[in-house]
PDB file of N, CA and C in Angstrom:
ATOM      1  N   GLN A   1     -33.889 -48.294  -5.340  1.00  0.00           N
ATOM      2  CA  GLN A   1     -33.093 -48.754  -4.212  1.00  0.00           C
ATOM      3  C   GLN A   1     -31.991 -49.671  -4.726  1.00  0.00           C
ATOM      4  N   VAL A   2     -30.804 -49.452  -4.230  1.00  0.00           N
ATOM      5  CA  VAL A   2     -29.654 -50.237  -4.661  1.00  0.00           C
ATOM      6  C   VAL A   2     -29.515 -51.482  -3.794  1.00  0.00           C
ATOM      7  N   GLN A   3     -29.332 -52.610  -4.415  1.00  0.00           N
ATOM      8  CA  GLN A   3     -29.071 -53.861  -3.702  1.00  0.00           C
ATOM      9  C   GLN A   3     -27.838 -54.534  -4.290  1.00  0.00           C
ATOM     10  N   LEU A   4     -27.046 -55.129  -3.409  1.00  0.00           N
ATOM     11  CA  LEU A   4     -25.845 -55.843  -3.815  1.00  0.00           C
ATOM     12  C   LEU A   4     -25.966 -57.294  -3.365  1.00  0.00           C
ATOM     13  N   VAL A   5     -25.645 -58.206  -4.274  1.00  0.00           N
ATOM     14  CA  VAL A   5     -25.715 -59.634  -3.961  1.00  0.00           C
ATOM     15  C   VAL A   5     -24.374 -60.271  -4.294  1.00  0.00           C
ATOM     16  N   GLU A   6     -23.770 -60.860  -3.257  1.00  0.00           N
ATOM     17  CA  GLU A   6     -22.478 -61.522  -3.434  1.00  0.00           C
ATOM     18  C   GLU A   6     -22.661 -63.017  -3.674  1.00  0.00           C
ATOM     19  N   SER A   7     -21.683 -63.612  -4.318  1.00  0.00           N
ATOM     20  CA  SER A   7     -21.657 -65.062  -4.507  1.00  0.00           C
ATOM     21  C   SER A   7     -20.213 -65.523  -4.615  1.00  0.00           C
ATOM     22  N   GLY A   8     -20.006 -66.822  -4.389  1.00  0.00           N
ATOM     23  CA  GLY A   8     -18.690 -67.400  -4.621  1.00  0.00           C
ATOM     24  C   GLY A   8     -17.880 -67.743  -3.395  1.00  0.00           C
ATOM     25  N   GLY A   9     -18.389 -67.456  -2.210  1.00  0.00           N
ATOM     26  CA  GLY A   9     -17.640 -67.807  -1.015  1.00  0.00           C
ATOM     27  C   GLY A   9     -17.644 -69.312  -0.794  1.00  0.00           C
ATOM     28  N   GLY A  10     -16.893 -69.748   0.207  1.00  0.00           N
ATOM     29  CA  GLY A  10     -16.861 -71.168   0.518  1.00  0.00           C
ATOM     30  C   GLY A  10     -15.652 -71.547   1.328  1.00  0.00           C
ATOM     31  N   LEU A  11     -15.397 -72.847   1.385  1.00  0.00           N
ATOM     32  CA  LEU A  11     -14.277 -73.414   2.145  1.00  0.00           C
ATOM     33  C   LEU A  11     -13.207 -73.879   1.168  1.00  0.00           C
ATOM     34  N   VAL A  12     -11.975 -73.508   1.453  1.00  0.00           N
ATOM     35  CA  VAL A  12     -10.865 -73.884   0.581  1.00  0.00           C
ATOM     36  C   VAL A  12      -9.635 -74.138   1.432  1.00  0.00           C
ATOM     37  N   GLN A  13      -8.759 -74.981   0.954  1.00  0.00           N
ATOM     38  CA  GLN A  13      -7.510 -75.225   1.671  1.00  0.00           C
ATOM     39  C   GLN A  13      -6.505 -74.106   1.399  1.00  0.00           C
ATOM     40  N   ALA A  14      -5.594 -73.930   2.314  1.00  0.00           N
ATOM     41  CA  ALA A  14      -4.537 -72.938   2.126  1.00  0.00           C
ATOM     42  C   ALA A  14      -3.807 -73.190   0.809  1.00  0.00           C
ATOM     43  N   GLY A  15      -3.548 -72.114   0.095  1.00  0.00           N
ATOM     44  CA  GLY A  15      -2.918 -72.216  -1.212  1.00  0.00           C
ATOM     45  C   GLY A  15      -3.903 -72.288  -2.360  1.00  0.00           C
ATOM     46  N   GLY A  16      -5.167 -72.483  -2.028  1.00  0.00           N
ATOM     47  CA  GLY A  16      -6.194 -72.594  -3.049  1.00  0.00           C
ATOM     48  C   GLY A  16      -6.699 -71.244  -3.524  1.00  0.00           C
ATOM     49  N   SER A  17      -7.734 -71.302  -4.362  1.00  0.00           N
ATOM     50  CA  SER A  17      -8.288 -70.097  -4.967  1.00  0.00           C
ATOM     51  C   SER A  17      -9.809 -70.079  -4.847  1.00  0.00           C
ATOM     52  N   LEU A  18     -10.337 -68.868  -4.818  1.00  0.00           N
ATOM     53  CA  LEU A  18     -11.780 -68.639  -4.880  1.00  0.00           C
ATOM     54  C   LEU A  18     -12.021 -67.377  -5.685  1.00  0.00           C
ATOM     55  N   ARG A  19     -13.200 -67.317  -6.291  1.00  0.00           N
ATOM     56  CA  ARG A  19     -13.594 -66.121  -7.047  1.00  0.00           C
ATOM     57  C   ARG A  19     -14.927 -65.637  -6.508  1.00  0.00           C
ATOM     58  N   LEU A  20     -14.932 -64.414  -6.002  1.00  0.00           N
ATOM     59  CA  LEU A  20     -16.156 -63.786  -5.514  1.00  0.00           C
ATOM     60  C   LEU A  20     -16.730 -62.881  -6.596  1.00  0.00           C
ATOM     61  N   SER A  21     -18.045 -62.823  -6.638  1.00  0.00           N
ATOM     62  CA  SER A  21     -18.730 -61.930  -7.565  1.00  0.00           C
ATOM     63  C   SER A  21     -19.795 -61.143  -6.830  1.00  0.00           C
ATOM     64  N   CYS A  22     -20.079 -59.968  -7.337  1.00  0.00           N
ATOM     65  CA  CYS A  22     -21.099 -59.109  -6.740  1.00  0.00           C
ATOM     66  C   CYS A  22     -21.864 -58.425  -7.862  1.00  0.00           C
ATOM     67  N   ALA A  23     -23.182 -58.516  -7.788  1.00  0.00           N
ATOM     68  CA  ALA A  23     -24.032 -57.878  -8.779  1.00  0.00           C
ATOM     69  C   ALA A  23     -24.909 -56.842  -8.104  1.00  0.00           C
ATOM     70  N   ALA A  24     -24.958 -55.668  -8.680  1.00  0.00           N
ATOM     71  CA  ALA A  24     -25.765 -54.575  -8.150  1.00  0.00           C
ATOM     72  C   ALA A  24     -27.036 -54.415  -8.970  1.00  0.00           C
ATOM     73  N   SER A  25     -28.132 -54.158  -8.277  1.00  0.00           N
ATOM     74  CA  SER A  25     -29.403 -53.892  -8.957  1.00  0.00           C
ATOM     75  C   SER A  25     -29.944 -52.557  -8.472  1.00  0.00           C
ATOM     76  N   GLY A  26     -30.898 -52.018  -9.226  1.00  0.00           N
ATOM     77  CA  GLY A  26     -31.454 -50.721  -8.881  1.00  0.00           C
ATOM     78  C   GLY A  26     -30.905 -49.644  -9.795  1.00  0.00           C
ATOM     79  N   THR A  27     -31.039 -48.420  -9.363  1.00  0.00           N
ATOM     80  CA  THR A  27     -30.578 -47.292 -10.175  1.00  0.00           C
ATOM     81  C   THR A  27     -29.088 -47.095  -9.952  1.00  0.00           C
ATOM     82  N   ILE A  28     -28.300 -47.520 -10.932  1.00  0.00           N
ATOM     83  CA  ILE A  28     -26.851 -47.451 -10.853  1.00  0.00           C
ATOM     84  C   ILE A  28     -26.333 -46.553 -11.966  1.00  0.00           C
ATOM     85  N   PHE A  29     -25.571 -45.557 -11.585  1.00  0.00           N
ATOM     86  CA  PHE A  29     -24.939 -44.709 -12.570  1.00  0.00           C
ATOM     87  C   PHE A  29     -23.552 -45.259 -12.886  1.00  0.00           C
ATOM     88  N   SER A  30     -23.107 -44.968 -14.079  1.00  0.00           N
ATOM     89  CA  SER A  30     -21.867 -45.595 -14.542  1.00  0.00           C
ATOM     90  C   SER A  30     -20.648 -45.128 -13.764  1.00  0.00           C
ATOM     91  N   ILE A  31     -20.700 -43.929 -13.200  1.00  0.00           N
ATOM     92  CA  ILE A  31     -19.548 -43.420 -12.456  1.00  0.00           C
ATOM     93  C   ILE A  31     -19.713 -43.803 -10.990  1.00  0.00           C
ATOM     94  N   ASN A  32     -18.961 -44.808 -10.575  1.00  0.00           N
ATOM     95  CA  ASN A  32     -19.048 -45.254  -9.192  1.00  0.00           C
ATOM     96  C   ASN A  32     -17.788 -46.036  -8.849  1.00  0.00           C
ATOM     97  N   THR A  33     -17.660 -46.370  -7.600  1.00  0.00           N
ATOM     98  CA  THR A  33     -16.552 -47.210  -7.139  1.00  0.00           C
ATOM     99  C   THR A  33     -17.141 -48.441  -6.472  1.00  0.00           C
ATOM    100  N   MET A  34     -16.631 -49.591  -6.842  1.00  0.00           N
ATOM    101  CA  MET A  34     -17.043 -50.835  -6.197  1.00  0.00           C
ATOM    102  C   MET A  34     -15.830 -51.468  -5.528  1.00  0.00           C
ATOM    103  N   GLY A  35     -16.111 -52.279  -4.541  1.00  0.00           N
ATOM    104  CA  GLY A  35     -14.990 -52.874  -3.833  1.00  0.00           C
ATOM    105  C   GLY A  35     -15.393 -54.013  -2.932  1.00  0.00           C
ATOM    106  N   TRP A  36     -14.393 -54.551  -2.278  1.00  0.00           N
ATOM    107  CA  TRP A  36     -14.576 -55.652  -1.337  1.00  0.00           C
ATOM    108  C   TRP A  36     -13.914 -55.287  -0.002  1.00  0.00           C
ATOM    109  N   TYR A  37     -14.629 -55.576   1.048  1.00  0.00           N
ATOM    110  CA  TYR A  37     -14.129 -55.434   2.400  1.00  0.00           C
ATOM    111  C   TYR A  37     -14.314 -56.783   3.095  1.00  0.00           C
ATOM    112  N   ARG A  38     -13.622 -56.973   4.194  1.00  0.00           N
ATOM    113  CA  ARG A  38     -13.794 -58.219   4.933  1.00  0.00           C
ATOM    114  C   ARG A  38     -13.757 -57.962   6.424  1.00  0.00           C
ATOM    115  N   GLN A  39     -14.390 -58.870   7.154  1.00  0.00           N
ATOM    116  CA  GLN A  39     -14.414 -58.770   8.613  1.00  0.00           C
ATOM    117  C   GLN A  39     -14.232 -60.151   9.208  1.00  0.00           C
ATOM    118  N   ALA A  40     -13.133 -60.313   9.912  1.00  0.00           N
ATOM    119  CA  ALA A  40     -12.858 -61.559  10.612  1.00  0.00           C
ATOM    120  C   ALA A  40     -13.445 -61.482  12.012  1.00  0.00           C
ATOM    121  N   PRO A  41     -13.708 -62.628  12.649  1.00  0.00           N
ATOM    122  CA  PRO A  41     -14.277 -62.625  14.001  1.00  0.00           C
ATOM    123  C   PRO A  41     -13.430 -61.805  14.965  1.00  0.00           C
ATOM    124  N   GLY A  42     -14.068 -60.912  15.685  1.00  0.00           N
ATOM    125  CA  GLY A  42     -13.385 -60.107  16.680  1.00  0.00           C
ATOM    126  C   GLY A  42     -12.571 -58.961  16.124  1.00  0.00           C
ATOM    127  N   LYS A  43     -12.646 -58.740  14.817  1.00  0.00           N
ATOM    128  CA  LYS A  43     -11.872 -57.674  14.195  1.00  0.00           C
ATOM    129  C   LYS A  43     -12.792 -56.692  13.477  1.00  0.00           C
ATOM    130  N   GLN A  44     -12.240 -55.523  13.186  1.00  0.00           N
ATOM    131  CA  GLN A  44     -13.004 -54.520  12.455  1.00  0.00           C
ATOM    132  C   GLN A  44     -13.024 -54.850  10.969  1.00  0.00           C
ATOM    133  N   ARG A  45     -14.031 -54.333  10.303  1.00  0.00           N
ATOM    134  CA  ARG A  45     -14.104 -54.495   8.861  1.00  0.00           C
ATOM    135  C   ARG A  45     -12.945 -53.735   8.216  1.00  0.00           C
ATOM    136  N   GLU A  46     -12.305 -54.365   7.250  1.00  0.00           N
ATOM    137  CA  GLU A  46     -11.155 -53.753   6.601  1.00  0.00           C
ATOM    138  C   GLU A  46     -11.273 -53.812   5.084  1.00  0.00           C
ATOM    139  N   LEU A  47     -10.629 -52.858   4.452  1.00  0.00           N
ATOM    140  CA  LEU A  47     -10.624 -52.815   2.997  1.00  0.00           C
ATOM    141  C   LEU A  47      -9.786 -53.960   2.437  1.00  0.00           C
ATOM    142  N   VAL A  48     -10.292 -54.577   1.371  1.00  0.00           N
ATOM    143  CA  VAL A  48      -9.523 -55.586   0.646  1.00  0.00           C
ATOM    144  C   VAL A  48      -9.057 -54.991  -0.677  1.00  0.00           C
ATOM    145  N   ALA A  49     -10.014 -54.494  -1.472  1.00  0.00           N
ATOM    146  CA  ALA A  49      -9.671 -53.920  -2.769  1.00  0.00           C
ATOM    147  C   ALA A  49     -10.835 -53.090  -3.280  1.00  0.00           C
ATOM    148  N   THR A  50     -10.519 -52.053  -4.046  1.00  0.00           N
ATOM    149  CA  THR A  50     -11.549 -51.245  -4.692  1.00  0.00           C
ATOM    150  C   THR A  50     -11.169 -51.017  -6.147  1.00  0.00           C
ATOM    151  N   ILE A  51     -12.196 -50.703  -6.943  1.00  0.00           N
ATOM    152  CA  ILE A  51     -11.970 -50.395  -8.356  1.00  0.00           C
ATOM    153  C   ILE A  51     -12.951 -49.309  -8.774  1.00  0.00           C
ATOM    154  N   THR A  52     -12.447 -48.288  -9.415  1.00  0.00           N
ATOM    155  CA  THR A  52     -13.302 -47.198  -9.865  1.00  0.00           C
ATOM    156  C   THR A  52     -13.895 -47.525 -11.236  1.00  0.00           C
ATOM    157  N   SER A  53     -14.806 -46.681 -11.662  1.00  0.00           N
ATOM    158  CA  SER A  53     -15.389 -46.866 -12.988  1.00  0.00           C
ATOM    159  C   SER A  53     -14.340 -46.682 -14.078  1.00  0.00           C
ATOM    160  N   GLY A  54     -13.255 -45.994 -13.748  1.00  0.00           N
ATOM    161  CA  GLY A  54     -12.152 -45.850 -14.693  1.00  0.00           C
ATOM    162  C   GLY A  54     -11.119 -46.950 -14.582  1.00  0.00           C
ATOM    163  N   ALA A  55     -11.444 -47.984 -13.797  1.00  0.00           N
ATOM    164  CA  ALA A  55     -10.592 -49.164 -13.627  1.00  0.00           C
ATOM    165  C   ALA A  55      -9.336 -48.891 -12.801  1.00  0.00           C
ATOM    166  N   TYR A  56      -9.341 -47.828 -12.029  1.00  0.00           N
ATOM    167  CA  TYR A  56      -8.233 -47.618 -11.102  1.00  0.00           C
ATOM    168  C   TYR A  56      -8.443 -48.523  -9.894  1.00  0.00           C
ATOM    169  N   THR A  57      -7.410 -49.276  -9.528  1.00  0.00           N
ATOM    170  CA  THR A  57      -7.545 -50.242  -8.440  1.00  0.00           C
ATOM    171  C   THR A  57      -6.698 -49.862  -7.232  1.00  0.00           C
ATOM    172  N   ASN A  58      -7.153 -50.339  -6.090  1.00  0.00           N
ATOM    173  CA  ASN A  58      -6.442 -50.120  -4.842  1.00  0.00           C
ATOM    174  C   ASN A  58      -6.557 -51.396  -4.022  1.00  0.00           C
ATOM    175  N   TYR A  59      -5.434 -51.837  -3.435  1.00  0.00           N
ATOM    176  CA  TYR A  59      -5.421 -53.087  -2.684  1.00  0.00           C
ATOM    177  C   TYR A  59      -4.829 -52.878  -1.294  1.00  0.00           C
ATOM    178  N   ALA A  60      -5.321 -53.665  -0.354  1.00  0.00           N
ATOM    179  CA  ALA A  60      -4.659 -53.741   0.941  1.00  0.00           C
ATOM    180  C   ALA A  60      -3.310 -54.418   0.746  1.00  0.00           C
ATOM    181  N   ASP A  61      -2.331 -53.994   1.532  1.00  0.00           N
ATOM    182  CA  ASP A  61      -0.993 -54.573   1.392  1.00  0.00           C
ATOM    183  C   ASP A  61      -1.013 -56.090   1.589  1.00  0.00           C
ATOM    184  N   SER A  62      -1.888 -56.549   2.450  1.00  0.00           N
ATOM    185  CA  SER A  62      -1.924 -57.969   2.791  1.00  0.00           C
ATOM    186  C   SER A  62      -2.369 -58.862   1.636  1.00  0.00           C
ATOM    187  N   VAL A  63      -2.997 -58.275   0.620  1.00  0.00           N
ATOM    188  CA  VAL A  63      -3.501 -59.099  -0.483  1.00  0.00           C
ATOM    189  C   VAL A  63      -2.832 -58.790  -1.814  1.00  0.00           C
ATOM    190  N   LYS A  64      -1.967 -57.794  -1.840  1.00  0.00           N
ATOM    191  CA  LYS A  64      -1.296 -57.433  -3.089  1.00  0.00           C
ATOM    192  C   LYS A  64      -0.522 -58.622  -3.652  1.00  0.00           C
ATOM    193  N   GLY A  65      -0.674 -58.837  -4.945  1.00  0.00           N
ATOM    194  CA  GLY A  65       0.006 -59.945  -5.599  1.00  0.00           C
ATOM    195  C   GLY A  65      -0.733 -61.266  -5.518  1.00  0.00           C
ATOM    196  N   ARG A  66      -1.787 -61.324  -4.692  1.00  0.00           N
ATOM    197  CA  ARG A  66      -2.559 -62.566  -4.552  1.00  0.00           C
ATOM    198  C   ARG A  66      -4.001 -62.389  -5.024  1.00  0.00           C
ATOM    199  N   PHE A  67      -4.572 -61.224  -4.792  1.00  0.00           N
ATOM    200  CA  PHE A  67      -5.962 -60.958  -5.150  1.00  0.00           C
ATOM    201  C   PHE A  67      -6.003 -59.996  -6.332  1.00  0.00           C
ATOM    202  N   THR A  68      -7.024 -60.173  -7.165  1.00  0.00           N
ATOM    203  CA  THR A  68      -7.239 -59.273  -8.296  1.00  0.00           C
ATOM    204  C   THR A  68      -8.702 -58.881  -8.366  1.00  0.00           C
ATOM    205  N   ILE A  69      -8.948 -57.581  -8.367  1.00  0.00           N
ATOM    206  CA  ILE A  69     -10.311 -57.078  -8.490  1.00  0.00           C
ATOM    207  C   ILE A  69     -10.545 -56.669  -9.938  1.00  0.00           C
ATOM    208  N   SER A  70     -11.741 -56.926 -10.429  1.00  0.00           N
ATOM    209  CA  SER A  70     -12.092 -56.553 -11.797  1.00  0.00           C
ATOM    210  C   SER A  70     -13.583 -56.268 -11.860  1.00  0.00           C
ATOM    211  N   ARG A  71     -13.998 -55.629 -12.928  1.00  0.00           N
ATOM    212  CA  ARG A  71     -15.425 -55.361 -13.087  1.00  0.00           C
ATOM    213  C   ARG A  71     -15.810 -55.525 -14.546  1.00  0.00           C
ATOM    214  N   ASP A  72     -17.025 -56.048 -14.757  1.00  0.00           N
ATOM    215  CA  ASP A  72     -17.519 -56.234 -16.115  1.00  0.00           C
ATOM    216  C   ASP A  72     -18.141 -54.951 -16.651  1.00  0.00           C
ATOM    217  N   ASN A  73     -18.779 -54.211 -15.735  1.00  0.00           N
ATOM    218  CA  ASN A  73     -19.519 -53.009 -16.117  1.00  0.00           C
ATOM    219  C   ASN A  73     -19.780 -52.217 -14.848  1.00  0.00           C
ATOM    220  N   ALA A  74     -20.746 -51.338 -14.904  1.00  0.00           N
ATOM    221  CA  ALA A  74     -21.031 -50.507 -13.740  1.00  0.00           C
ATOM    222  C   ALA A  74     -21.710 -51.289 -12.625  1.00  0.00           C
ATOM    223  N   ARG A  75     -22.150 -52.506 -12.891  1.00  0.00           N
ATOM    224  CA  ARG A  75     -22.969 -53.229 -11.930  1.00  0.00           C
ATOM    225  C   ARG A  75     -22.322 -54.484 -11.348  1.00  0.00           C
ATOM    226  N   THR A  76     -21.254 -54.954 -11.927  1.00  0.00           N
ATOM    227  CA  THR A  76     -20.700 -56.246 -11.528  1.00  0.00           C
ATOM    228  C   THR A  76     -19.214 -56.127 -11.237  1.00  0.00           C
ATOM    229  N   VAL A  77     -18.826 -56.681 -10.088  1.00  0.00           N
ATOM    230  CA  VAL A  77     -17.424 -56.678  -9.699  1.00  0.00           C
ATOM    231  C   VAL A  77     -17.037 -58.078  -9.236  1.00  0.00           C
ATOM    232  N   HIS A  78     -15.772 -58.429  -9.469  1.00  0.00           N
ATOM    233  CA  HIS A  78     -15.268 -59.742  -9.085  1.00  0.00           C
ATOM    234  C   HIS A  78     -14.004 -59.581  -8.248  1.00  0.00           C
ATOM    235  N   LEU A  79     -13.735 -60.613  -7.453  1.00  0.00           N
ATOM    236  CA  LEU A  79     -12.489 -60.652  -6.700  1.00  0.00           C
ATOM    237  C   LEU A  79     -11.899 -62.045  -6.872  1.00  0.00           C
ATOM    238  N   GLN A  80     -10.825 -62.149  -7.617  1.00  0.00           N
ATOM    239  CA  GLN A  80     -10.116 -63.403  -7.778  1.00  0.00           C
ATOM    240  C   GLN A  80      -9.082 -63.512  -6.666  1.00  0.00           C
ATOM    241  N   MET A  81      -9.210 -64.549  -5.851  1.00  0.00           N
ATOM    242  CA  MET A  81      -8.337 -64.722  -4.705  1.00  0.00           C
ATOM    243  C   MET A  81      -7.494 -65.979  -4.896  1.00  0.00           C
ATOM    244  N   ASN A  82      -6.207 -65.790  -5.014  1.00  0.00           N
ATOM    245  CA  ASN A  82      -5.269 -66.901  -5.183  1.00  0.00           C
ATOM    246  C   ASN A  82      -4.343 -66.994  -3.983  1.00  0.00           C
ATOM    247  N   SER A  83      -3.679 -68.123  -3.860  1.00  0.00           N
ATOM    248  CA  SER A  83      -2.727 -68.342  -2.758  1.00  0.00           C
ATOM    249  C   SER A  83      -3.347 -67.967  -1.421  1.00  0.00           C
ATOM    250  N   LEU A  84      -4.538 -68.443  -1.192  1.00  0.00           N
ATOM    251  CA  LEU A  84      -5.260 -68.090   0.025  1.00  0.00           C
ATOM    252  C   LEU A  84      -4.554 -68.609   1.265  1.00  0.00           C
ATOM    253  N   LYS A  85      -4.663 -67.828   2.329  1.00  0.00           N
ATOM    254  CA  LYS A  85      -4.046 -68.153   3.618  1.00  0.00           C
ATOM    255  C   LYS A  85      -5.133 -68.247   4.682  1.00  0.00           C
ATOM    256  N   PRO A  86      -4.868 -68.969   5.756  1.00  0.00           N
ATOM    257  CA  PRO A  86      -5.868 -69.037   6.841  1.00  0.00           C
ATOM    258  C   PRO A  86      -6.266 -67.652   7.352  1.00  0.00           C
ATOM    259  N   GLU A  87      -5.356 -66.705   7.335  1.00  0.00           N
ATOM    260  CA  GLU A  87      -5.687 -65.364   7.813  1.00  0.00           C
ATOM    261  C   GLU A  87      -6.598 -64.591   6.864  1.00  0.00           C
ATOM    262  N   ASP A  88      -6.892 -65.146   5.705  1.00  0.00           N
ATOM    263  CA  ASP A  88      -7.873 -64.540   4.811  1.00  0.00           C
ATOM    264  C   ASP A  88      -9.302 -64.927   5.186  1.00  0.00           C
ATOM    265  N   THR A  89      -9.442 -65.815   6.147  1.00  0.00           N
ATOM    266  CA  THR A  89     -10.759 -66.235   6.589  1.00  0.00           C
ATOM    267  C   THR A  89     -11.535 -65.054   7.153  1.00  0.00           C
ATOM    268  N   ALA A  90     -12.727 -64.819   6.603  1.00  0.00           N
ATOM    269  CA  ALA A  90     -13.547 -63.675   7.011  1.00  0.00           C
ATOM    270  C   ALA A  90     -14.865 -63.712   6.243  1.00  0.00           C
ATOM    271  N   VAL A  91     -15.754 -62.842   6.642  1.00  0.00           N
ATOM    272  CA  VAL A  91     -16.933 -62.553   5.825  1.00  0.00           C
ATOM    273  C   VAL A  91     -16.546 -61.415   4.884  1.00  0.00           C
ATOM    274  N   TYR A  92     -16.754 -61.637   3.613  1.00  0.00           N
ATOM    275  CA  TYR A  92     -16.394 -60.653   2.598  1.00  0.00           C
ATOM    276  C   TYR A  92     -17.649 -59.910   2.140  1.00  0.00           C
ATOM    277  N   TYR A  93     -17.553 -58.592   2.152  1.00  0.00           N
ATOM    278  CA  TYR A  93     -18.684 -57.738   1.815  1.00  0.00           C
ATOM    279  C   TYR A  93     -18.390 -56.945   0.541  1.00  0.00           C
ATOM    280  N   CYS A  94     -19.371 -56.921  -0.324  1.00  0.00           N
ATOM    281  CA  CYS A  94     -19.295 -56.085  -1.515  1.00  0.00           C
ATOM    282  C   CYS A  94     -19.739 -54.671  -1.133  1.00  0.00           C
ATOM    283  N   ASN A  95     -19.090 -53.691  -1.721  1.00  0.00           N
ATOM    284  CA  ASN A  95     -19.393 -52.290  -1.431  1.00  0.00           C
ATOM    285  C   ASN A  95     -19.522 -51.507  -2.732  1.00  0.00           C
ATOM    286  N   LEU A  96     -20.475 -50.585  -2.742  1.00  0.00           N
ATOM    287  CA  LEU A  96     -20.658 -49.675  -3.871  1.00  0.00           C
ATOM    288  C   LEU A  96     -20.745 -48.263  -3.313  1.00  0.00           C
ATOM    289  N   VAL A  97     -19.936 -47.386  -3.848  1.00  0.00           N
ATOM    290  CA  VAL A  97     -20.004 -45.976  -3.481  1.00  0.00           C
ATOM    291  C   VAL A  97     -20.573 -45.212  -4.669  1.00  0.00           C
ATOM    292  N   LEU A  98     -21.702 -44.582  -4.432  1.00  0.00           N
ATOM    293  CA  LEU A  98     -22.415 -43.885  -5.493  1.00  0.00           C
ATOM    294  C   LEU A  98     -22.897 -42.559  -4.948  1.00  0.00           C
ATOM    295  N   HIS A  99     -22.433 -41.473  -5.546  1.00  0.00           N
ATOM    296  CA  HIS A  99     -22.794 -40.124  -5.080  1.00  0.00           C
ATOM    297  C   HIS A  99     -22.523 -39.977  -3.582  1.00  0.00           C
ATOM    298  N   SER A 100     -21.379 -40.468  -3.154  1.00  0.00           N
ATOM    299  CA  SER A 100     -20.919 -40.369  -1.766  1.00  0.00           C
ATOM    300  C   SER A 100     -21.733 -41.207  -0.793  1.00  0.00           C
ATOM    301  N   LEU A 101     -22.617 -42.043  -1.287  1.00  0.00           N
ATOM    302  CA  LEU A 101     -23.375 -42.954  -0.423  1.00  0.00           C
ATOM    303  C   LEU A 101     -22.779 -44.357  -0.528  1.00  0.00           C
ATOM    304  N   ASP A 102     -22.731 -45.027   0.620  1.00  0.00           N
ATOM    305  CA  ASP A 102     -22.207 -46.392   0.679  1.00  0.00           C
ATOM    306  C   ASP A 102     -23.343 -47.395   0.686  1.00  0.00           C
ATOM    307  N   TYR A 103     -23.209 -48.417  -0.144  1.00  0.00           N
ATOM    308  CA  TYR A 103     -24.148 -49.536  -0.151  1.00  0.00           C
ATOM    309  C   TYR A 103     -23.362 -50.810   0.099  1.00  0.00           C
ATOM    310  N   TRP A 104     -23.988 -51.738   0.839  1.00  0.00           N
ATOM    311  CA  TRP A 104     -23.308 -52.971   1.235  1.00  0.00           C
ATOM    312  C   TRP A 104     -24.142 -54.188   0.900  1.00  0.00           C
ATOM    313  N   GLY A 105     -23.451 -55.256   0.551  1.00  0.00           N
ATOM    314  CA  GLY A 105     -24.105 -56.541   0.412  1.00  0.00           C
ATOM    315  C   GLY A 105     -24.237 -57.224   1.764  1.00  0.00           C
ATOM    316  N   GLN A 106     -24.842 -58.395   1.756  1.00  0.00           N
ATOM    317  CA  GLN A 106     -25.065 -59.149   2.988  1.00  0.00           C
ATOM    318  C   GLN A 106     -23.810 -59.876   3.456  1.00  0.00           C
ATOM    319  N   GLY A 107     -22.872 -60.070   2.567  1.00  0.00           N
ATOM    320  CA  GLY A 107     -21.630 -60.743   2.930  1.00  0.00           C
ATOM    321  C   GLY A 107     -21.624 -62.203   2.518  1.00  0.00           C
ATOM    322  N   THR A 108     -20.441 -62.700   2.240  1.00  0.00           N
ATOM    323  CA  THR A 108     -20.263 -64.114   1.916  1.00  0.00           C
ATOM    324  C   THR A 108     -19.059 -64.648   2.686  1.00  0.00           C
ATOM    325  N   GLN A 109     -19.225 -65.826   3.275  1.00  0.00           N
ATOM    326  CA  GLN A 109     -18.173 -66.383   4.125  1.00  0.00           C
ATOM    327  C   GLN A 109     -17.084 -67.019   3.285  1.00  0.00           C
ATOM    328  N   VAL A 110     -15.847 -66.690   3.601  1.00  0.00           N
ATOM    329  CA  VAL A 110     -14.678 -67.350   3.022  1.00  0.00           C
ATOM    330  C   VAL A 110     -13.896 -67.971   4.168  1.00  0.00           C
ATOM    331  N   THR A 111     -13.684 -69.270   4.103  1.00  0.00           N
ATOM    332  CA  THR A 111     -12.945 -69.978   5.142  1.00  0.00           C
ATOM    333  C   THR A 111     -11.776 -70.709   4.495  1.00  0.00           C
ATOM    334  N   VAL A 112     -10.580 -70.435   4.997  1.00  0.00           N
ATOM    335  CA  VAL A 112      -9.373 -71.066   4.473  1.00  0.00           C
ATOM    336  C   VAL A 112      -8.799 -71.961   5.559  1.00  0.00           C
ATOM    337  N   SER A 113      -8.737 -73.238   5.286  1.00  0.00           N
ATOM    338  CA  SER A 113      -8.222 -74.203   6.263  1.00  0.00           C
ATOM    339  C   SER A 113      -6.724 -74.415   6.066  1.00  0.00           C
ATOM    340  N   SER A 114      -6.051 -74.666   7.158  1.00  0.00           N
ATOM    341  CA  SER A 114      -4.582 -74.858   7.105  1.00  0.00           C
ATOM    342  C   SER A 114      -4.220 -76.321   6.882  1.00  0.00           C
TER     343      SER A 114
END
């Protein structure tokens, strides 16, 4: 069974930085896509960034140039968030796509104060 555990959320002032990490456990094959999604109160969950096992990255327009996704291996992904804005406030979820199946973490709260 695949499990994802996020860490690194918290409260930061606008303009600050945070680094999120996600570690996957269980049977993980090296060919997969990991990513981050977020959900703000009253809004739908939206894509933030994804990275394939070949290191191909994809970002939401709203975070391009401010956020950087990276991965250490098939099991660990990070999201470096710089120049944070109040509108980045949300619960951030780690995602793993493996053999067309989606796995999700429990989420970590990121709050950016103005």
